[in-house]
C-alpha cells in the first residue's frame, strides 16, 4: 500500500486525479455562507461507475474521507471539503443513458445538469418536474442527494418523488442497484428512498432512474399584490382550502419587490407588503380564475392575470430574479465583494406562512439585519434571505443569530428546518433538535450500518456519534 | 425476570394478553396460501403506544419474536405467526386522532380501517386515495407496512406516497417520531420511507400522519372489450403514450370475465379475451373521450361509455367482484372448502403487460392449472390468480411451480416480484433474486442496525442472515 494519492493514481486512468492547490481551492466549497470547508487531498474526476468504485476502495483502505460533489450549487455546505478528503466530482458522469417515452422514465448519470434533462425529455413531449432555483447549473445527482425542491413542488413534489431507482457505490466499493424501472414496485426496504436526500453520507450515487410526466399544458399565471402580509397568507390558505391545485404559488415580500425593482425596473409596487404569483398548467382557464377570486377576496390591492403563456413566463422570470436581485442588493449595501447572502429554508404548515414572515420581520428588526422573505407559499416552504457583510465579524455574528432564531421560530410553528435545501453542515445542529435523541440515534445506526468506518462525507447531516 | 407471559401480564393492564389456543389459532395467519405459520405464545392487544412499547420491552428482554398484526388481510404471510412469538394486534389502536382540512393531513392510529378514514375525510371534501382491494377491512397500519396499492395507483400512487410521518416503537422499546406534518420537508434520512413497506421487521408503527388530496370530481368510466389480449395491451400503451392520466385502468382476462358472469350474471362478453375498465376523475369529459378513442383504435370489439357517475360506479363494482368471483369459481371447482386461490402480484413495464399475460397463459396451460389474470394494467401491475385444490398435494405443488414460473417471467420482463402486496414469506426468495447479493447484504445491515437481536417479525421479507 502506498500513499493514498499514489494508490489513487495507480487505480485510475491518467488525468482523473488533480492535486493542484488552485484546483483544490476551487472545489472546496458549495454556495453556502456560514459553513467551514477543510483542505482536501485531491479532486477525483471519475468517468464511470467502476472508476468511482475504484476511488472508494482506495479511500476505504486508507480511511480517507470521500466527499461527493456535483455542481457545488448547494446551500448548506454538504459538498464542502473535509480535511484530507478525496473530493469525488461526478460532473464527468454526465450522460443521459436512456429516455423511454412509453414507460415515461429516463436513466441518467449523476452529472447531468437538470436543465439538460428537462430539455431532452421535453423533445419527447414529457416533463421532469423538479425545478430547483439552480436548475440551469445543478446536477441531477446533487438534486437527488439533497432531495431538492423548487417552484413546482406545490403541485408536483420534490425530487425524491421522481426517483425510481439508483445505482450506488457503497463504502466497501461494492455496487448496489436498487429500486426499479416499473411504475409500481414495493419489493423490500426502500433503499432508493434512503439514499435520496442522504447528501452522500451513505453512498455515492452513480446512476439514477427517474419517472417522467406527460408535458403539462402551457402555464397561465397571475400576480396579486397585498398591502399586508396577513392578507397574502389568507389568500394562500383560501386557495388551498378551496381545493385548488396551482402549479406554482410563490410569495415575495417587500424587500424582494424593492430589490427586484432596483435590479430590473418593471413597475413593481414597492410600497406593497407582499406579492403572490400563482400559476396553473391544466390548460383550463377556470382554475386560474377561481384562484384569482381567492386572491381578490383576501384583499389584493392589485390583481393582474397574464393574457397568455408568454406573459405568464415573463411573470415567472421576474420571480426568478429574486436571488440575483438580492445578491445585487447585498453587493450595493456592502461593496467590494463583502456583501453576502445566507439563504435559509424553512417549511411550516401552510396556515402559518404569514406568522413565519411576521416573526422573521420582528427578528430582523431586533437585530438590525436586513432579511427578505421569498418562497413557495403554497407548500409553506419559505426562504428568509439574510444580508450580511462578510468582512465584518459583528455582521456575520448577527446573521448567525438571526439564522438561529428563524430556525427556532420555524420549529415552534410546527415546521421543519429544511423544506428543500437539505442539512449539510449549516443545519446539522438544527436537525438534531428537530429529530431529537431517538431520531439522532437511528440516523447514527443507519450511518454505521452502511458506512462503518465513516468515510462518506463525514460530519455532514449528523455530527459524528 | 419471570416467564415471558408472566412479565407481559405484569407489564400490561388486565385483558390485553390472550393465550387461549383458539385465539392463538385464529390469529396465526393472514390470507396467503402457500405460507407456513408458527405457533405463537400470546396475542397482545395494546391500547396505546406506551403499551406497545411495554410489550416490546418484555419481548426484547426475553428475545421473544414480535409479529405485528392489523386485520390480517395481507396476501404474503407477512402477518403469520412465528413460533413462540407475541402477536401484537394493533386493531385496538383505532382512533382517527386528527383531520386538518387546511393542511390537508390526517393523523391516525394504525388500527383505523382504510374505509373509515376514507369516509371521514370525504366529509371534509378531501380524499385519501390508496384503495387496496381489502379497503373495507384492512387497516392503515397494515397498508403502510406493506406499502399497499390499489386501483387508484395509476394516477395517485401507492400508500407510501401519502405517508408524511410516523411514530414507531423500536426494538429496544424506545419511541421514534419521524417525518413531518408540513407539505414539504427533507430533514435528514427518510426514516419514514424506510419503515413504510418494511412489514414490521424494523419497528412497530403506532401512529401515522397522512397527506390528503382535494376530493376529485365524480368518476367517469368506460369498458372496452377485446378479442385478443395483445389488442388490450396496445390500448394501454396508446393511452399512456398519448399522455392521458386515467384515474383507473384495469384489465380482466377471459377467466375473470367468465368467473364474474357465473357469479353475478351481468351480460359480460365471456367469449372476449380481455376487458379494459378505464376511468377519469377530472370532471372534464374530453379526457375520457380521448381514452375511448385509444381503446377503439386498438381494436375494441365493444366499447361502452358510462352515462353518468352512478353507471361508472356500477362498472367499478363489477371489477371489484373479481376476487369473490374467483373464490366462488375455486369453491365450485374444488368443493368442500378445498378450493383455494394463490393471488400473485407482479409489476412489469407497461409495454410488457400483454407479454406477461401471454406468458402466464402458456405456463398455466403447460401445468394444467387454471390461472386468471386481473389487475392494474395502467401501471403494469397484474395479479395472476392461481386456482388450487388445498386438499390435493399435487395440485398445491403445481400451484407452487406455476407461481415460481410467473415470478421468473416477471423478472425476465424487467419487472419486480411485487407491485403492491409486499414480500412476507411468500416472496422472500424471489426478493433475494430480484435484489441480488449486494441488495440482500444492505437489507441485512439495515435490519441489524435497527433490530440487532432480530425480534421484529423474524424471517419475513429477508431470510435470517
PDB file of C-alpha atoms in Angstrom, chain A residues 129-361:
ATOM      1  CA  UNK A 129     -40.866  18.430 -12.926  1.00  0.00           C
ATOM      2  CA  UNK A 130     -38.263  19.106 -10.182  1.00  0.00           C
ATOM      3  CA  UNK A 131     -37.072  22.666 -10.743  1.00  0.00           C
ATOM      4  CA  UNK A 132     -34.659  23.909  -8.059  1.00  0.00           C
ATOM      5  CA  UNK A 133     -33.634  27.553  -8.455  1.00  0.00           C
ATOM      6  CA  UNK A 134     -30.248  26.276  -9.623  1.00  0.00           C
ATOM      7  CA  UNK A 135     -31.765  24.182 -12.418  1.00  0.00           C
ATOM      8  CA  UNK A 136     -29.648  25.728 -15.160  1.00  0.00           C
ATOM      9  CA  UNK A 137     -26.450  24.554 -13.455  1.00  0.00           C
ATOM     10  CA  UNK A 138     -27.169  21.990 -10.722  1.00  0.00           C
ATOM     11  CA  UNK A 139     -26.876  18.279 -11.444  1.00  0.00           C
ATOM     12  CA  UNK A 140     -29.457  15.545 -11.064  1.00  0.00           C
ATOM     13  CA  UNK A 141     -27.076  13.730  -8.709  1.00  0.00           C
ATOM     14  CA  UNK A 142     -26.919  16.768  -6.458  1.00  0.00           C
ATOM     15  CA  UNK A 143     -30.672  17.273  -6.733  1.00  0.00           C
ATOM     16  CA  UNK A 144     -31.233  13.654  -5.668  1.00  0.00           C
ATOM     17  CA  UNK A 145     -28.667  13.775  -2.879  1.00  0.00           C
ATOM     18  CA  UNK A 146     -30.301  16.864  -1.366  1.00  0.00           C
ATOM     19  CA  UNK A 147     -33.864  15.905  -2.363  1.00  0.00           C
ATOM     20  CA  UNK A 148     -34.093  19.319  -3.984  1.00  0.00           C
ATOM     21  CA  UNK A 149     -37.361  21.142  -4.480  1.00  0.00           C
ATOM     22  CA  UNK A 150     -38.384  24.180  -6.471  1.00  0.00           C
ATOM     23  CA  UNK A 151     -41.404  26.147  -7.569  1.00  0.00           C
ATOM     24  CA  UNK A 152     -43.132  23.072  -8.978  1.00  0.00           C
ATOM     25  CA  UNK A 153     -43.404  21.304  -5.645  1.00  0.00           C
ATOM     26  CA  UNK A 154     -46.763  22.715  -4.634  1.00  0.00           C
ATOM     27  CA  UNK A 155     -48.254  20.525  -7.340  1.00  0.00           C
ATOM     28  CA  UNK A 156     -45.522  18.045  -8.251  1.00  0.00           C
ATOM     29  CA  UNK A 157     -43.454  17.422  -5.096  1.00  0.00           C
ATOM     30  CA  UNK A 158     -39.704  17.282  -4.535  1.00  0.00           C
ATOM     31  CA  UNK A 159     -37.018  15.381  -6.444  1.00  0.00           C
ATOM     32  CA  UNK A 160     -37.398  12.199  -4.398  1.00  0.00           C
ATOM     33  CA  UNK A 161     -40.892  11.649  -5.736  1.00  0.00           C
ATOM     34  CA  UNK A 162     -39.385  11.172  -9.205  1.00  0.00           C
ATOM     35  CA  UNK A 163     -36.586   8.754  -8.314  1.00  0.00           C
ATOM     36  CA  UNK A 164     -37.495   5.153  -9.116  1.00  0.00           C
ATOM     37  CA  UNK A 165     -34.112   3.504  -8.881  1.00  0.00           C
ATOM     38  CA  UNK A 166     -30.445   4.105  -8.210  1.00  0.00           C
ATOM     39  CA  UNK A 167     -27.022   2.660  -8.688  1.00  0.00           C
ATOM     40  CA  UNK A 168     -24.855   3.429  -5.655  1.00  0.00           C
ATOM     41  CA  UNK A 169     -21.233   2.762  -4.806  1.00  0.00           C
ATOM     42  CA  UNK A 170     -21.117   1.570  -1.205  1.00  0.00           C
ATOM     43  CA  UNK A 171     -18.456   2.182   1.412  1.00  0.00           C
ATOM     44  CA  UNK A 172     -16.647  -1.070   0.607  1.00  0.00           C
ATOM     45  CA  UNK A 173     -16.600  -0.247  -3.097  1.00  0.00           C
ATOM     46  CA  UNK A 174     -19.388  -2.673  -3.957  1.00  0.00           C
ATOM     47  CA  UNK A 175     -22.046  -1.527  -6.378  1.00  0.00           C
ATOM     48  CA  UNK A 176     -25.681  -1.609  -5.297  1.00  0.00           C
ATOM     49  CA  UNK A 177     -28.561  -1.415  -7.737  1.00  0.00           C
ATOM     50  CA  UNK A 178     -31.833  -0.653  -6.001  1.00  0.00           C
ATOM     51  CA  UNK A 179     -35.344   0.402  -6.909  1.00  0.00           C
ATOM     52  CA  UNK A 180     -36.973  -0.388 -10.190  1.00  0.00           C
ATOM     53  CA  UNK A 181     -37.923   0.664 -13.719  1.00  0.00           C
ATOM     54  CA  UNK A 182     -41.595  -0.222 -13.363  1.00  0.00           C
ATOM     55  CA  UNK A 183     -44.217   2.323 -12.380  1.00  0.00           C
ATOM     56  CA  UNK A 184     -45.062   0.295  -9.316  1.00  0.00           C
ATOM     57  CA  UNK A 185     -42.932  -1.836  -7.057  1.00  0.00           C
ATOM     58  CA  UNK A 186     -42.706  -2.347  -3.302  1.00  0.00           C
ATOM     59  CA  UNK A 187     -40.109  -5.115  -3.121  1.00  0.00           C
ATOM     60  CA  UNK A 188     -38.126  -4.937   0.101  1.00  0.00           C
ATOM     61  CA  UNK A 189     -36.929  -1.933   2.061  1.00  0.00           C
ATOM     62  CA  UNK A 190     -36.995   1.384   0.250  1.00  0.00           C
ATOM     63  CA  UNK A 191     -33.245   1.608  -0.242  1.00  0.00           C
ATOM     64  CA  UNK A 192     -33.720   4.139  -3.014  1.00  0.00           C
ATOM     65  CA  UNK A 193     -35.550   6.481  -0.662  1.00  0.00           C
ATOM     66  CA  UNK A 194     -32.839   6.070   1.951  1.00  0.00           C
ATOM     67  CA  UNK A 195     -30.080   7.289  -0.391  1.00  0.00           C
ATOM     68  CA  UNK A 196     -32.229  10.169  -1.687  1.00  0.00           C
ATOM     69  CA  UNK A 197     -31.501  13.203   0.486  1.00  0.00           C
ATOM     70  CA  UNK A 198     -28.669  11.462   2.349  1.00  0.00           C
ATOM     71  CA  UNK A 199     -26.230  14.036   0.942  1.00  0.00           C
ATOM     72  CA  UNK A 200     -23.585  11.494   0.061  1.00  0.00           C
ATOM     73  CA  UNK A 201     -23.189  10.232   3.623  1.00  0.00           C
ATOM     74  CA  UNK A 202     -24.342   6.669   2.863  1.00  0.00           C
ATOM     75  CA  UNK A 203     -23.002   6.020  -0.631  1.00  0.00           C
ATOM     76  CA  UNK A 204     -22.169   7.654  -3.943  1.00  0.00           C
ATOM     77  CA  UNK A 205     -24.975   7.717  -6.473  1.00  0.00           C
ATOM     78  CA  UNK A 206     -23.702   6.816  -9.932  1.00  0.00           C
ATOM     79  CA  UNK A 207     -26.927   6.272 -11.907  1.00  0.00           C
ATOM     80  CA  UNK A 208     -30.491   7.450 -11.474  1.00  0.00           C
ATOM     81  CA  UNK A 209     -33.747   6.183 -12.962  1.00  0.00           C
ATOM     82  CA  UNK A 210     -36.373   8.914 -12.842  1.00  0.00           C
ATOM     83  CA  UNK A 211     -40.004   8.907 -13.717  1.00  0.00           C
ATOM     84  CA  UNK A 212     -41.343  11.491 -16.101  1.00  0.00           C
ATOM     85  CA  UNK A 213     -44.755  13.026 -16.564  1.00  0.00           C
ATOM     86  CA  UNK A 214     -46.712  13.958 -19.623  1.00  0.00           C
ATOM     87  CA  UNK A 215     -45.867  17.552 -20.524  1.00  0.00           C
ATOM     88  CA  UNK A 216     -48.434  19.830 -18.904  1.00  0.00           C
ATOM     89  CA  UNK A 217     -50.426  22.397 -20.814  1.00  0.00           C
ATOM     90  CA  UNK A 218     -48.939  25.871 -21.156  1.00  0.00           C
ATOM     91  CA  UNK A 219     -48.922  27.677 -17.832  1.00  0.00           C
ATOM     92  CA  UNK A 220     -51.290  30.515 -17.083  1.00  0.00           C
ATOM     93  CA  UNK A 221     -50.367  32.888 -14.292  1.00  0.00           C
ATOM     94  CA  UNK A 222     -51.445  35.844 -12.206  1.00  0.00           C
ATOM     95  CA  UNK A 223     -49.900  38.188  -9.698  1.00  0.00           C
ATOM     96  CA  UNK A 224     -51.723  39.629  -6.698  1.00  0.00           C
ATOM     97  CA  UNK A 225     -50.350  42.497  -4.641  1.00  0.00           C
ATOM     98  CA  UNK A 226     -51.163  42.945  -0.947  1.00  0.00           C
ATOM     99  CA  UNK A 227     -50.886  45.878   1.435  1.00  0.00           C
ATOM    100  CA  UNK A 228     -50.370  43.436   4.344  1.00  0.00           C
ATOM    101  CA  UNK A 229     -48.615  40.068   4.617  1.00  0.00           C
ATOM    102  CA  UNK A 230     -51.508  38.606   6.598  1.00  0.00           C
ATOM    103  CA  UNK A 231     -53.820  39.167   3.626  1.00  0.00           C
ATOM    104  CA  UNK A 232     -51.382  37.314   1.331  1.00  0.00           C
ATOM    105  CA  UNK A 233     -51.301  34.466   3.855  1.00  0.00           C
ATOM    106  CA  UNK A 234     -55.096  34.382   3.887  1.00  0.00           C
ATOM    107  CA  UNK A 235     -55.133  34.134   0.107  1.00  0.00           C
ATOM    108  CA  UNK A 236     -52.810  31.110   0.250  1.00  0.00           C
ATOM    109  CA  UNK A 237     -54.972  29.412   2.878  1.00  0.00           C
ATOM    110  CA  UNK A 238     -58.139  30.137   0.896  1.00  0.00           C
ATOM    111  CA  UNK A 239     -56.668  28.710  -2.310  1.00  0.00           C
ATOM    112  CA  UNK A 240     -55.650  25.515  -0.534  1.00  0.00           C
ATOM    113  CA  UNK A 241     -58.876  25.198   1.435  1.00  0.00           C
ATOM    114  CA  UNK A 242     -60.914  25.510  -1.754  1.00  0.00           C
ATOM    115  CA  UNK A 243     -59.069  22.506  -3.163  1.00  0.00           C
ATOM    116  CA  UNK A 244     -57.321  24.304  -5.994  1.00  0.00           C
ATOM    117  CA  UNK A 245     -54.042  22.812  -7.181  1.00  0.00           C
ATOM    118  CA  UNK A 246     -51.864  25.579  -8.587  1.00  0.00           C
ATOM    119  CA  UNK A 247     -48.692  24.535 -10.391  1.00  0.00           C
ATOM    120  CA  UNK A 248     -46.916  27.423  -8.673  1.00  0.00           C
ATOM    121  CA  UNK A 249     -47.823  29.626  -5.708  1.00  0.00           C
ATOM    122  CA  UNK A 250     -44.967  31.924  -4.834  1.00  0.00           C
ATOM    123  CA  UNK A 251     -44.600  34.749  -2.345  1.00  0.00           C
ATOM    124  CA  UNK A 252     -42.276  37.757  -2.459  1.00  0.00           C
ATOM    125  CA  UNK A 253     -42.026  40.222   0.407  1.00  0.00           C
ATOM    126  CA  UNK A 254     -41.457  43.972   0.188  1.00  0.00           C
ATOM    127  CA  UNK A 255     -37.681  43.586   0.476  1.00  0.00           C
ATOM    128  CA  UNK A 256     -37.676  41.356  -2.563  1.00  0.00           C
ATOM    129  CA  UNK A 257     -40.072  43.565  -4.539  1.00  0.00           C
ATOM    130  CA  UNK A 258     -37.768  46.531  -3.909  1.00  0.00           C
ATOM    131  CA  UNK A 259     -34.625  44.536  -4.684  1.00  0.00           C
ATOM    132  CA  UNK A 260     -36.044  43.279  -7.988  1.00  0.00           C
ATOM    133  CA  UNK A 261     -37.332  46.715  -8.976  1.00  0.00           C
ATOM    134  CA  UNK A 262     -33.906  48.227  -8.216  1.00  0.00           C
ATOM    135  CA  UNK A 263     -32.176  45.479 -10.188  1.00  0.00           C
ATOM    136  CA  UNK A 264     -34.524  45.369 -13.199  1.00  0.00           C
ATOM    137  CA  UNK A 265     -37.179  48.110 -13.100  1.00  0.00           C
ATOM    138  CA  UNK A 266     -40.515  46.671 -14.220  1.00  0.00           C
ATOM    139  CA  UNK A 267     -43.059  48.751 -12.352  1.00  0.00           C
ATOM    140  CA  UNK A 268     -43.492  46.516  -9.289  1.00  0.00           C
ATOM    141  CA  UNK A 269     -45.407  48.151  -6.428  1.00  0.00           C
ATOM    142  CA  UNK A 270     -42.539  48.718  -3.996  1.00  0.00           C
ATOM    143  CA  UNK A 271     -44.946  50.060  -1.398  1.00  0.00           C
ATOM    144  CA  UNK A 272     -46.763  46.728  -1.222  1.00  0.00           C
ATOM    145  CA  UNK A 273     -46.152  44.314   1.642  1.00  0.00           C
ATOM    146  CA  UNK A 274     -46.281  41.190  -0.467  1.00  0.00           C
ATOM    147  CA  UNK A 275     -46.894  39.802  -3.903  1.00  0.00           C
ATOM    148  CA  UNK A 276     -48.245  36.367  -4.758  1.00  0.00           C
ATOM    149  CA  UNK A 277     -47.513  34.688  -8.068  1.00  0.00           C
ATOM    150  CA  UNK A 278     -49.862  31.828  -8.923  1.00  0.00           C
ATOM    151  CA  UNK A 279     -49.939  29.590 -11.981  1.00  0.00           C
ATOM    152  CA  UNK A 280     -51.923  26.657 -13.289  1.00  0.00           C
ATOM    153  CA  UNK A 281     -50.974  24.246 -16.042  1.00  0.00           C
ATOM    154  CA  UNK A 282     -54.150  22.306 -16.736  1.00  0.00           C
ATOM    155  CA  UNK A 283     -54.989  24.109 -19.950  1.00  0.00           C
ATOM    156  CA  UNK A 284     -58.325  25.036 -18.435  1.00  0.00           C
ATOM    157  CA  UNK A 285     -58.690  28.709 -17.514  1.00  0.00           C
ATOM    158  CA  UNK A 286     -61.380  28.157 -14.916  1.00  0.00           C
ATOM    159  CA  UNK A 287     -58.983  27.051 -12.175  1.00  0.00           C
ATOM    160  CA  UNK A 288     -56.852  30.179 -12.505  1.00  0.00           C
ATOM    161  CA  UNK A 289     -59.995  32.297 -12.481  1.00  0.00           C
ATOM    162  CA  UNK A 290     -61.072  30.624  -9.247  1.00  0.00           C
ATOM    163  CA  UNK A 291     -57.631  31.225  -7.737  1.00  0.00           C
ATOM    164  CA  UNK A 292     -57.870  34.869  -8.832  1.00  0.00           C
ATOM    165  CA  UNK A 293     -61.139  35.127  -6.973  1.00  0.00           C
ATOM    166  CA  UNK A 294     -59.497  33.763  -3.785  1.00  0.00           C
ATOM    167  CA  UNK A 295     -56.713  36.329  -4.188  1.00  0.00           C
ATOM    168  CA  UNK A 296     -59.192  39.173  -4.688  1.00  0.00           C
ATOM    169  CA  UNK A 297     -61.379  38.122  -1.755  1.00  0.00           C
ATOM    170  CA  UNK A 298     -58.358  38.103   0.568  1.00  0.00           C
ATOM    171  CA  UNK A 299     -57.876  41.819  -0.135  1.00  0.00           C
ATOM    172  CA  UNK A 300     -55.486  42.166  -3.060  1.00  0.00           C
ATOM    173  CA  UNK A 301     -54.797  45.805  -3.849  1.00  0.00           C
ATOM    174  CA  UNK A 302     -53.900  44.829  -7.379  1.00  0.00           C
ATOM    175  CA  UNK A 303     -54.522  41.715  -9.418  1.00  0.00           C
ATOM    176  CA  UNK A 304     -53.092  41.044 -12.830  1.00  0.00           C
ATOM    177  CA  UNK A 305     -53.864  37.946 -14.858  1.00  0.00           C
ATOM    178  CA  UNK A 306     -51.410  37.210 -17.653  1.00  0.00           C
ATOM    179  CA  UNK A 307     -53.040  37.225 -21.065  1.00  0.00           C
ATOM    180  CA  UNK A 308     -51.105  34.294 -22.442  1.00  0.00           C
ATOM    181  CA  UNK A 309     -48.335  31.805 -21.779  1.00  0.00           C
ATOM    182  CA  UNK A 310     -45.611  34.262 -22.822  1.00  0.00           C
ATOM    183  CA  UNK A 311     -46.835  36.798 -20.316  1.00  0.00           C
ATOM    184  CA  UNK A 312     -47.089  34.069 -17.690  1.00  0.00           C
ATOM    185  CA  UNK A 313     -43.469  33.161 -18.404  1.00  0.00           C
ATOM    186  CA  UNK A 314     -42.493  36.827 -18.012  1.00  0.00           C
ATOM    187  CA  UNK A 315     -44.075  36.897 -14.547  1.00  0.00           C
ATOM    188  CA  UNK A 316     -42.219  33.720 -13.603  1.00  0.00           C
ATOM    189  CA  UNK A 317     -38.981  35.186 -14.920  1.00  0.00           C
ATOM    190  CA  UNK A 318     -39.474  38.153 -12.565  1.00  0.00           C
ATOM    191  CA  UNK A 319     -39.755  35.720  -9.677  1.00  0.00           C
ATOM    192  CA  UNK A 320     -36.560  34.026 -10.794  1.00  0.00           C
ATOM    193  CA  UNK A 321     -34.797  37.380 -10.485  1.00  0.00           C
ATOM    194  CA  UNK A 322     -35.288  37.289  -6.707  1.00  0.00           C
ATOM    195  CA  UNK A 323     -31.914  35.726  -5.960  1.00  0.00           C
ATOM    196  CA  UNK A 324     -29.740  37.777  -8.325  1.00  0.00           C
ATOM    197  CA  UNK A 325     -31.612  40.911  -7.225  1.00  0.00           C
ATOM    198  CA  UNK A 326     -30.838  40.178  -3.573  1.00  0.00           C
ATOM    199  CA  UNK A 327     -27.202  39.479  -4.483  1.00  0.00           C
ATOM    200  CA  UNK A 328     -27.143  42.850  -6.233  1.00  0.00           C
ATOM    201  CA  UNK A 329     -28.678  44.475  -3.158  1.00  0.00           C
ATOM    202  CA  UNK A 330     -26.067  42.858  -0.895  1.00  0.00           C
ATOM    203  CA  UNK A 331     -23.283  43.982  -3.215  1.00  0.00           C
ATOM    204  CA  UNK A 332     -24.619  47.539  -3.159  1.00  0.00           C
ATOM    205  CA  UNK A 333     -25.024  47.530   0.625  1.00  0.00           C
ATOM    206  CA  UNK A 334     -21.549  46.122   1.255  1.00  0.00           C
ATOM    207  CA  UNK A 335     -19.342  46.905  -1.734  1.00  0.00           C
ATOM    208  CA  UNK A 336     -16.029  45.350  -2.623  1.00  0.00           C
ATOM    209  CA  UNK A 337     -17.220  41.745  -2.552  1.00  0.00           C
ATOM    210  CA  UNK A 338     -18.151  41.996   1.130  1.00  0.00           C
ATOM    211  CA  UNK A 339     -21.918  41.594   0.647  1.00  0.00           C
ATOM    212  CA  UNK A 340     -23.186  38.074   1.190  1.00  0.00           C
ATOM    213  CA  UNK A 341     -26.487  36.258   1.496  1.00  0.00           C
ATOM    214  CA  UNK A 342     -27.417  33.489   3.879  1.00  0.00           C
ATOM    215  CA  UNK A 343     -30.320  31.736   2.194  1.00  0.00           C
ATOM    216  CA  UNK A 344     -32.389  29.958   4.781  1.00  0.00           C
ATOM    217  CA  UNK A 345     -35.029  27.332   4.043  1.00  0.00           C
ATOM    218  CA  UNK A 346     -37.816  26.570   6.450  1.00  0.00           C
ATOM    219  CA  UNK A 347     -41.128  24.818   5.858  1.00  0.00           C
ATOM    220  CA  UNK A 348     -44.123  25.425   8.100  1.00  0.00           C
ATOM    221  CA  UNK A 349     -47.754  24.369   7.927  1.00  0.00           C
ATOM    222  CA  UNK A 350     -49.334  26.363   5.118  1.00  0.00           C
ATOM    223  CA  UNK A 351     -51.587  28.227   7.530  1.00  0.00           C
ATOM    224  CA  UNK A 352     -48.547  29.592   9.390  1.00  0.00           C
ATOM    225  CA  UNK A 353     -46.873  31.297   6.428  1.00  0.00           C
ATOM    226  CA  UNK A 354     -47.925  34.800   7.497  1.00  0.00           C
ATOM    227  CA  UNK A 355     -46.894  34.053  11.106  1.00  0.00           C
ATOM    228  CA  UNK A 356     -43.471  32.949   9.923  1.00  0.00           C
ATOM    229  CA  UNK A 357     -42.985  36.099   7.852  1.00  0.00           C
ATOM    230  CA  UNK A 358     -44.136  38.338  10.713  1.00  0.00           C
ATOM    231  CA  UNK A 359     -41.760  36.552  13.065  1.00  0.00           C
ATOM    232  CA  UNK A 360     -38.858  36.899  10.655  1.00  0.00           C
ATOM    233  CA  UNK A 361     -39.564  40.626  10.328  1.00  0.00           C
TER     234      UNK A 361
END
